[in-house]
mmCIF file of C-alpha atoms in Angstrom:
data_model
loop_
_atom_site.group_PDB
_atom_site.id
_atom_site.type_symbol
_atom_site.label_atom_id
_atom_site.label_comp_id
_atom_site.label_asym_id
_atom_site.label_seq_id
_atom_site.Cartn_x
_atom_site.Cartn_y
_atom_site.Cartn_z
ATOM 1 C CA UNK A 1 -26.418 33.058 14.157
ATOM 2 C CA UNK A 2 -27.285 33.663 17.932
ATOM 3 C CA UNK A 3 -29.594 36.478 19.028
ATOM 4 C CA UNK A 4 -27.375 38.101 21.569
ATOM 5 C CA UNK A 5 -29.790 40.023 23.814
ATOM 6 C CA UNK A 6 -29.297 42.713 25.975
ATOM 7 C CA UNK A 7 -31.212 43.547 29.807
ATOM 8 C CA UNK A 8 -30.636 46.217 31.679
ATOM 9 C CA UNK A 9 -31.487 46.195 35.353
ATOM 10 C CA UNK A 10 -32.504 49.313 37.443
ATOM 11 C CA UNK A 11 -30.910 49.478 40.779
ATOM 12 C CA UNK A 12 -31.529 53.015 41.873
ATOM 13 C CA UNK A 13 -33.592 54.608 43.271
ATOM 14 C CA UNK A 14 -36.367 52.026 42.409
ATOM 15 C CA UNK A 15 -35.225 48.815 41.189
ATOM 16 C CA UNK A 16 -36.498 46.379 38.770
ATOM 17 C CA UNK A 17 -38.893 44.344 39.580
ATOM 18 C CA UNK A 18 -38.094 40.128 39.895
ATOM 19 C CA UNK A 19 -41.287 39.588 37.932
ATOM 20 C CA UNK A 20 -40.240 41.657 35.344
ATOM 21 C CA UNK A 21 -36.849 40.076 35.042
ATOM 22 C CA UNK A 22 -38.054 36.877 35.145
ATOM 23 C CA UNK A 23 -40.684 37.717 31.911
ATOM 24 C CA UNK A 24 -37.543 38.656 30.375
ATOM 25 C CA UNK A 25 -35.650 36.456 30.945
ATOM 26 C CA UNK A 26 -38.139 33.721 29.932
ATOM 27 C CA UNK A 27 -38.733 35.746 27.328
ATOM 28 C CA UNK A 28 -34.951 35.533 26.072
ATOM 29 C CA UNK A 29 -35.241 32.015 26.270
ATOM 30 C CA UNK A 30 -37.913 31.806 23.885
ATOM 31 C CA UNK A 31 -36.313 33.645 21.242
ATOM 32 C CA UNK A 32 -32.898 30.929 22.062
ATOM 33 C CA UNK A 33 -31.052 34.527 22.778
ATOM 34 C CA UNK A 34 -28.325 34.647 24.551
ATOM 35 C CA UNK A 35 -28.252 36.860 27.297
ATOM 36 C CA UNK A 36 -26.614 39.579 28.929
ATOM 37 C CA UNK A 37 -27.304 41.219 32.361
ATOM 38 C CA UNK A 38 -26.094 44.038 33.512
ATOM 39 C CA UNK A 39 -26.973 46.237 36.700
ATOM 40 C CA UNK A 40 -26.927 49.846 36.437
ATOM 41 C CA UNK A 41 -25.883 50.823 39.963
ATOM 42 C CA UNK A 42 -25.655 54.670 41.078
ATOM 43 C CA UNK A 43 -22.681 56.126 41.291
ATOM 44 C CA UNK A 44 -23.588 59.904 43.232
ATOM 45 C CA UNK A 45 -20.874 62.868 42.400
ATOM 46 C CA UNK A 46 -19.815 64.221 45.654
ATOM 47 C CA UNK A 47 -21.293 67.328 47.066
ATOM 48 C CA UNK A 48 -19.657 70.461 47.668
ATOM 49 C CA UNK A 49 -17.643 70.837 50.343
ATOM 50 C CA UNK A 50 -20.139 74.065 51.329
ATOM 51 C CA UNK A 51 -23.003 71.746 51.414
ATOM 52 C CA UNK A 52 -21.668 69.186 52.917
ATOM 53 C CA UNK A 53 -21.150 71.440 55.557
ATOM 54 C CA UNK A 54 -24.581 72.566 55.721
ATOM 55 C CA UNK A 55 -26.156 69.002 55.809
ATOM 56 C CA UNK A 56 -23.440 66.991 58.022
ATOM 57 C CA UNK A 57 -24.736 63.493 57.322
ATOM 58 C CA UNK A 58 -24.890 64.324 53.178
ATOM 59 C CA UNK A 59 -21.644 62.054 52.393
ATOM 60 C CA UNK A 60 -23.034 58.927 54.572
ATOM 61 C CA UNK A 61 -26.460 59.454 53.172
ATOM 62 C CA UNK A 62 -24.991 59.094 49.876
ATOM 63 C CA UNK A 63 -22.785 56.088 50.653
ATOM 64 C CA UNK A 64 -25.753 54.126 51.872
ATOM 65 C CA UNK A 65 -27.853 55.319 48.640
ATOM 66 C CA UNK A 66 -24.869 53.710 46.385
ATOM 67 C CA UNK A 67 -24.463 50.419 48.889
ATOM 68 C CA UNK A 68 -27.933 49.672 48.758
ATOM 69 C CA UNK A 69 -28.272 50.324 45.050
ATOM 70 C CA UNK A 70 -25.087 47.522 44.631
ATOM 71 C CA UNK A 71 -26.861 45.407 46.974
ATOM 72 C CA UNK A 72 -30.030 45.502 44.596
ATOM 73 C CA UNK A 73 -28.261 45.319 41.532
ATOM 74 C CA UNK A 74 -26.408 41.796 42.813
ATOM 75 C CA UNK A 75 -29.850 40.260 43.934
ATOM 76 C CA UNK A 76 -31.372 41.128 41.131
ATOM 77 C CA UNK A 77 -28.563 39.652 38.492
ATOM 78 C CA UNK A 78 -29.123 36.346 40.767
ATOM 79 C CA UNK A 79 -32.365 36.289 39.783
ATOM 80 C CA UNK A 80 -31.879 36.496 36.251
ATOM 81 C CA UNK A 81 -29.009 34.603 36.100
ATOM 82 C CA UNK A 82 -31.013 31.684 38.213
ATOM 83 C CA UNK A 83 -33.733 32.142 35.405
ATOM 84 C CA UNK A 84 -31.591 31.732 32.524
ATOM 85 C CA UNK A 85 -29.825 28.960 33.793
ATOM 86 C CA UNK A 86 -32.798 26.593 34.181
ATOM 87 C CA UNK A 87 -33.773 27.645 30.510
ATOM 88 C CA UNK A 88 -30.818 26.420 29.654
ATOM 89 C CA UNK A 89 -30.046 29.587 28.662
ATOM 90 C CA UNK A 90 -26.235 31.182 27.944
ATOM 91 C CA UNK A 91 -26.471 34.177 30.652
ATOM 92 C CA UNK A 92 -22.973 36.688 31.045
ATOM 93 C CA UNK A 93 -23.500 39.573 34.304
ATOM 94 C CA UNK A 94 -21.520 42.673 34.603
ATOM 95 C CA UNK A 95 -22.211 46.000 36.477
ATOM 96 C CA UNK A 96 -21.975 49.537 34.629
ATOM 97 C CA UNK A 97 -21.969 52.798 37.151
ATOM 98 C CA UNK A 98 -22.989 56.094 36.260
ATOM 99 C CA UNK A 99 -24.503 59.224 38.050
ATOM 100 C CA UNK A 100 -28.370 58.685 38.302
ATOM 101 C CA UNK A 101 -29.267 61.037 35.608
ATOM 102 C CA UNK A 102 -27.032 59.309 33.271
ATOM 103 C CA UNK A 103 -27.769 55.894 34.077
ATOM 104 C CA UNK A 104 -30.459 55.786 30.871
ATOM 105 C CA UNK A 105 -27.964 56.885 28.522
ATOM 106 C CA UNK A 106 -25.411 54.117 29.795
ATOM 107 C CA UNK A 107 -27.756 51.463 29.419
ATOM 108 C CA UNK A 108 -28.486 52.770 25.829
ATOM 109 C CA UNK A 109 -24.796 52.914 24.690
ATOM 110 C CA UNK A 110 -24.466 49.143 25.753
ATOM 111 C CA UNK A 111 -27.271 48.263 24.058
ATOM 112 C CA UNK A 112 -25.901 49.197 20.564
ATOM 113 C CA UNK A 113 -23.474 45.823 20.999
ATOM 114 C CA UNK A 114 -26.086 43.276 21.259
ATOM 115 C CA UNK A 115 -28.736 42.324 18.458
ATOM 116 C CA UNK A 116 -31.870 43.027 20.906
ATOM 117 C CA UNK A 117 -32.181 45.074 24.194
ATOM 118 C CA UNK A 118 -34.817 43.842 26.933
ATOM 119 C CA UNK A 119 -36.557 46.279 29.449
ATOM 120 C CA UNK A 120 -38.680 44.497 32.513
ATOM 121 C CA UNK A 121 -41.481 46.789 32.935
ATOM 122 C CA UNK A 122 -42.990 48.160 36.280
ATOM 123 C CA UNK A 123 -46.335 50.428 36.394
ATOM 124 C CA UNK A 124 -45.745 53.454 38.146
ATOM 125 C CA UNK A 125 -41.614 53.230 38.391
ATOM 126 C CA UNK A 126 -40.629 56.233 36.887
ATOM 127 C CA UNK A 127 -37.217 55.654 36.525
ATOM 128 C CA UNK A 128 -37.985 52.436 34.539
ATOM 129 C CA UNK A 129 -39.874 54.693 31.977
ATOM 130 C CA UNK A 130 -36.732 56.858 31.699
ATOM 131 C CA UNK A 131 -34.718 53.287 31.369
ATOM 132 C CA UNK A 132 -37.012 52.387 28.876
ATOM 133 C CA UNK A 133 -37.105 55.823 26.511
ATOM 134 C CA UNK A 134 -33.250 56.392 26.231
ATOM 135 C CA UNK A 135 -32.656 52.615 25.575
ATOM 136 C CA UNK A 136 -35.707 52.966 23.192
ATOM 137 C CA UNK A 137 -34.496 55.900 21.441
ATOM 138 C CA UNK A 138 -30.968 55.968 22.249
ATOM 139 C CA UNK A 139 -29.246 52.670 21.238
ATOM 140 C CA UNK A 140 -30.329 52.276 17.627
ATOM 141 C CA UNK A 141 -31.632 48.726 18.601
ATOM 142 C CA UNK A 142 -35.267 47.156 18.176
ATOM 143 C CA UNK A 143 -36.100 46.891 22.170
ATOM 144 C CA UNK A 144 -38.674 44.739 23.602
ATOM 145 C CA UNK A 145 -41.109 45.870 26.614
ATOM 146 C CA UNK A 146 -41.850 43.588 28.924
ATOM 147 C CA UNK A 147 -44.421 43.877 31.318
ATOM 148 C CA UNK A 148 -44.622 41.752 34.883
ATOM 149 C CA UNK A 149 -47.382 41.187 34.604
ATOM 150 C CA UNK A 150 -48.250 38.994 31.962
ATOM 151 C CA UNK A 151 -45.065 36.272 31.637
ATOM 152 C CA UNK A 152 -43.758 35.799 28.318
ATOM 153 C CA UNK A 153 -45.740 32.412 26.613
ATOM 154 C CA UNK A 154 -43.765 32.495 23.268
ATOM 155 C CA UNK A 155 -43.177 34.130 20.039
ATOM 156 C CA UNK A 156 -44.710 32.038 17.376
ATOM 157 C CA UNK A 157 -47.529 34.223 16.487
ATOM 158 C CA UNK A 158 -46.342 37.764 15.928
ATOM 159 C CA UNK A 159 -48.708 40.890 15.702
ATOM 160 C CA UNK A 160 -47.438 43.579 13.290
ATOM 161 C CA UNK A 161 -48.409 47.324 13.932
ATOM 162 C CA UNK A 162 -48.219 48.593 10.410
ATOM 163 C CA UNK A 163 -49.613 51.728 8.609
ATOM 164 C CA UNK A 164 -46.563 51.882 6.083
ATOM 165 C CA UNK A 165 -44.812 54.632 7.440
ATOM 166 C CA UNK A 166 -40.824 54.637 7.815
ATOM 167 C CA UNK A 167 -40.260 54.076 11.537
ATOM 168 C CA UNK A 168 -43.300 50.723 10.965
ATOM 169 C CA UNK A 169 -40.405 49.765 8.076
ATOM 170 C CA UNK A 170 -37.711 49.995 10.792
ATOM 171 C CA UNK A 171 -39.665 48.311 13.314
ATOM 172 C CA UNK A 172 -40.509 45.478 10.991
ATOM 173 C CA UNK A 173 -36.965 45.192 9.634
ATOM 174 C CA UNK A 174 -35.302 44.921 13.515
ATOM 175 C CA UNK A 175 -37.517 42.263 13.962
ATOM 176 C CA UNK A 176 -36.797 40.234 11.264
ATOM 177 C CA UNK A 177 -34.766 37.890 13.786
ATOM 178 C CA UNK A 178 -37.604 37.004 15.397
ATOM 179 C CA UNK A 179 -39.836 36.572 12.873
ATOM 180 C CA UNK A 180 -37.989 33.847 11.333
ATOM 181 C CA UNK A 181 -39.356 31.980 14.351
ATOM 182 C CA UNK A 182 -43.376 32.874 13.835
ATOM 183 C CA UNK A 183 -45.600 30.612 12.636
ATOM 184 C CA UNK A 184 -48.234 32.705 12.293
ATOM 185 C CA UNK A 185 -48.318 36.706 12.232
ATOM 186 C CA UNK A 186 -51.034 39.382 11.425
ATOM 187 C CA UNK A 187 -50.888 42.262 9.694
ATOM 188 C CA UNK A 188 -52.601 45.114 11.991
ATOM 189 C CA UNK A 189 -53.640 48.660 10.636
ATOM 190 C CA UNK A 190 -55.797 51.325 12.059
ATOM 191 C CA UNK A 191 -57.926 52.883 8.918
ATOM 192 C CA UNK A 192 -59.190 55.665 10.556
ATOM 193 C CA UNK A 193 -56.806 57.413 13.120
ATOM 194 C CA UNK A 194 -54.890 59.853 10.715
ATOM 195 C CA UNK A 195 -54.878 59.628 6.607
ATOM 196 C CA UNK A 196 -52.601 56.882 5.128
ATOM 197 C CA UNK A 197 -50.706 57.295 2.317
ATOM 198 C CA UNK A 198 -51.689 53.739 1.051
ATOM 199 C CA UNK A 199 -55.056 52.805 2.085
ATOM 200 C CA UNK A 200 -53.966 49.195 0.665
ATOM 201 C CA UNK A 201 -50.432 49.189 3.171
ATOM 202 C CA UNK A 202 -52.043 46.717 5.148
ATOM 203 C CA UNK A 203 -53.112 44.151 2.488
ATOM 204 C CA UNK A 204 -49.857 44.471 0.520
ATOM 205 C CA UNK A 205 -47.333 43.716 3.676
ATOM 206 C CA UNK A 206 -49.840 40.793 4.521
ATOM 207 C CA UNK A 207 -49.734 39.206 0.701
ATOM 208 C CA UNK A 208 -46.051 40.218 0.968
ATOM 209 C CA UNK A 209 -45.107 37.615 4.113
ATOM 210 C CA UNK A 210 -47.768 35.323 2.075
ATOM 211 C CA UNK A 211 -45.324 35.134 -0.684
ATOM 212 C CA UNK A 212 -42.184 34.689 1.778
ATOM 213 C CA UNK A 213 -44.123 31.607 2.741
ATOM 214 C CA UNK A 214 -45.047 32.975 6.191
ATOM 215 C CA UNK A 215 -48.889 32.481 7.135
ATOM 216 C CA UNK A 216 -49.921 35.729 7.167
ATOM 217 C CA UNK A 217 -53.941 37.547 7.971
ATOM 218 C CA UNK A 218 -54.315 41.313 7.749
ATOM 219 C CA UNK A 219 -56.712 42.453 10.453
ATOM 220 C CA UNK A 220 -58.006 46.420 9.414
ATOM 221 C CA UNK A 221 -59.412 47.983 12.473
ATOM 222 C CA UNK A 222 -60.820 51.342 13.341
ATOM 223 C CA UNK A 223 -60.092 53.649 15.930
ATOM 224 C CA UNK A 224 -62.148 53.389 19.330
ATOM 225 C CA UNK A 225 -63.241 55.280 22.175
ATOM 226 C CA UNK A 226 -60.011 54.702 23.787
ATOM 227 C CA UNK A 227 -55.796 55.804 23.413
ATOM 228 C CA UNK A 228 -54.564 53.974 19.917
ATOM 229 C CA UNK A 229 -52.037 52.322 22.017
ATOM 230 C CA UNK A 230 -55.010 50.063 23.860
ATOM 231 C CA UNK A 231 -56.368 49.423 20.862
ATOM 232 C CA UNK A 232 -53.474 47.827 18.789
ATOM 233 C CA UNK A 233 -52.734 45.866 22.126
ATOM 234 C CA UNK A 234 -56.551 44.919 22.416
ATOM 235 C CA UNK A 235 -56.849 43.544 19.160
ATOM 236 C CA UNK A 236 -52.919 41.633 18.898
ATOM 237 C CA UNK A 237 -54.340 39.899 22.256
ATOM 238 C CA UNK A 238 -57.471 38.794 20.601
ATOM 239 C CA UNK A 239 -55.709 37.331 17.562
ATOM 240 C CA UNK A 240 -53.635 35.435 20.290
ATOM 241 C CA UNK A 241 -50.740 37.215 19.387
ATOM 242 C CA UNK A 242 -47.833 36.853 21.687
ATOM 243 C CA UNK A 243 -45.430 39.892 20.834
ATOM 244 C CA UNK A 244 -46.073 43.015 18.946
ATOM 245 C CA UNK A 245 -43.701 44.837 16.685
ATOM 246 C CA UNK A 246 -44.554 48.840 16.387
ATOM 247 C CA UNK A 247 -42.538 51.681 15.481
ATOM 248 C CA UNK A 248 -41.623 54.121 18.026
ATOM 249 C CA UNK A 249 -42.404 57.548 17.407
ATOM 250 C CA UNK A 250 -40.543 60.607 19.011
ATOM 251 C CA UNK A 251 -38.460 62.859 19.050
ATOM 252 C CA UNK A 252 -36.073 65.211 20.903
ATOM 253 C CA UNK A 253 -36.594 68.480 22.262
ATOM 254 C CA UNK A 254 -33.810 69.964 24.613
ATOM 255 C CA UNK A 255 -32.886 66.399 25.586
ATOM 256 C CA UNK A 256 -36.211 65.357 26.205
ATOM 257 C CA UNK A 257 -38.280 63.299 24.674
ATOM 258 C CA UNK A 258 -41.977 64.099 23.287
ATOM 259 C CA UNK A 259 -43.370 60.715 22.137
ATOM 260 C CA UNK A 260 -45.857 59.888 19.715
ATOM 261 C CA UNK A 261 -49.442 58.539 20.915
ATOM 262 C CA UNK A 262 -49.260 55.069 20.322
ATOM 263 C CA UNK A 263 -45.138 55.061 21.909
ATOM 264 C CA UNK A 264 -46.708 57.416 24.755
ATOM 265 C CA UNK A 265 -49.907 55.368 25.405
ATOM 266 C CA UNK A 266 -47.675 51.780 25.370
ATOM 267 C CA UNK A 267 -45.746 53.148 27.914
ATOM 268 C CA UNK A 268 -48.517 54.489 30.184
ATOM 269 C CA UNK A 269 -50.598 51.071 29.724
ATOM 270 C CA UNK A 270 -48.289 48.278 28.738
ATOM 271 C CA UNK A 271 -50.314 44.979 28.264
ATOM 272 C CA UNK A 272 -48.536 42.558 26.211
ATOM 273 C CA UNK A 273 -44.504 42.377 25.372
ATOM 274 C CA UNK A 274 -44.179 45.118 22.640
ATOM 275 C CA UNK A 275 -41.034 45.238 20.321
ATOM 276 C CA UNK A 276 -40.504 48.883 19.597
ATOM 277 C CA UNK A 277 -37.712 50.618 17.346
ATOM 278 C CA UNK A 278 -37.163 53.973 16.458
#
């Protein structure tokens, strides 16, 4: 059966950026997904009639805001859809509105109809991290990261992100699609960030996808001098790894979310595409 893969595209206020749609969309093609693009344009509640008096050009300021956030959202769906094409990739567009707080939590209820959800990553766009958390978090899919700036170069050797905890169980399970297609994946634990349960966790899942018939290594590395995020990204890039599967760790509080230090630090320093499920 078909991956069916999901992309959300930021139009508003800072949209997505082309090189991060096009590392998606290669990346899509890679995993022979099809693929679905929709822009999330802004759709701004009117103001009060007492404030519109107060600020007389409020209502046109807000009609340009939503015209150029429809104009971004149909240049960027070109893009992708230009991408996927010449992959010979099965592409569908569509256009969901919502007010811009809300826009995360549309994108995240969409998400839950496809197998996979893909988020084009931009340093320093904060409304792409927000994208990113509530799809993350919110759509009860495994979601892939994907930075623009290193394009996507395959998905035949996996690193796995594993210290035997649940949500590295869930992770690992949501990516079972995908790693039907590795060649090659390795087994990644850090022995000496926080006490594991199993000290052996990492051995056992390795000789585990040994057994499946998978070619399997189990790499045990220690904590560094730096966030736990660069390190499990460090070491997947120096085992050539092209994708790795973590779990993400957080939780709400009042609607917003406090993420775990590896989920935080990925998101702060993304190197690598990162599949991530929570």
């Amino acid at each position: 059966m078909k991956i069916r893969s999901f992309l959300p595209l930021l139009t508003y206020p800072d949209a997505s950026s082309e090189a991060s749609i096009r590392n998606a969309a290669a990346l899509a093609s890679l995993a022979s997904a099809e693929l679905h693009v929709v822009a999330l344009e802004a759709d701004i509640p009117p103001v009060t009639r007492a404030l519109s008096r107060v600020l007389m050009n409020l209502p046109e300021v807000i009609r340009n805001a939503e015209t150029l956030s429809a104009q971004a959202g149909a240049k960027l769906m070109d893009i992708a859809r230009g991408k996927a094409e010449a992959s010979g990739l099965p592409v569908t567009v569509g256009t969901l509105k919502a007010a811009p707080a809300l826009l995360g939590e549309v994108a995240a209820y969409e998400a839950r109809y496809f197998d996979l959800a893909l988020v084009g990553w931009s340093s320093g766009n904060p409304g792409i991290q927000m994208l990113a958390e509530a799809v993350i978090f919110g759509s009860g899919r495994p979601t892939i990261i994907v930075p623009e700036g290193a394009e996507a170069s395959g998905i035949s050797r996996i690193a796995i992100a594993w210290d035997g905890s649940r949500v590295a169980a869930r992770a690992l399970a949501d990516a079972t699609r995908l790693l039907e297609r590795a060649e090659e994946m390795h087994v990644i634990t850090v022995t000496d960030e926080k006490p594991l349960a199993d000290k052996a966790a990492g051995d056992r899942l390795a000789e585990g996808l040994r057994q499946a018939g998978v070619k399997a290594s189990f790499s045990p590395i220690r904590a560094e001098d730096c966030p736990i995020a660069e390190t499990l990204q460090r070491h997947a890039l120096e085992l050539d790894a092209q994708l790795l599967v973590m779990g993400g760790y957080g939780h709400s509080r009042l609607r917003d979310f406090v993420l775990g230090g590896a989920t935080a630090g990925v998101l702060r320093d993304l190197r690598m595409p990162i599949l991530l499920s929570h």
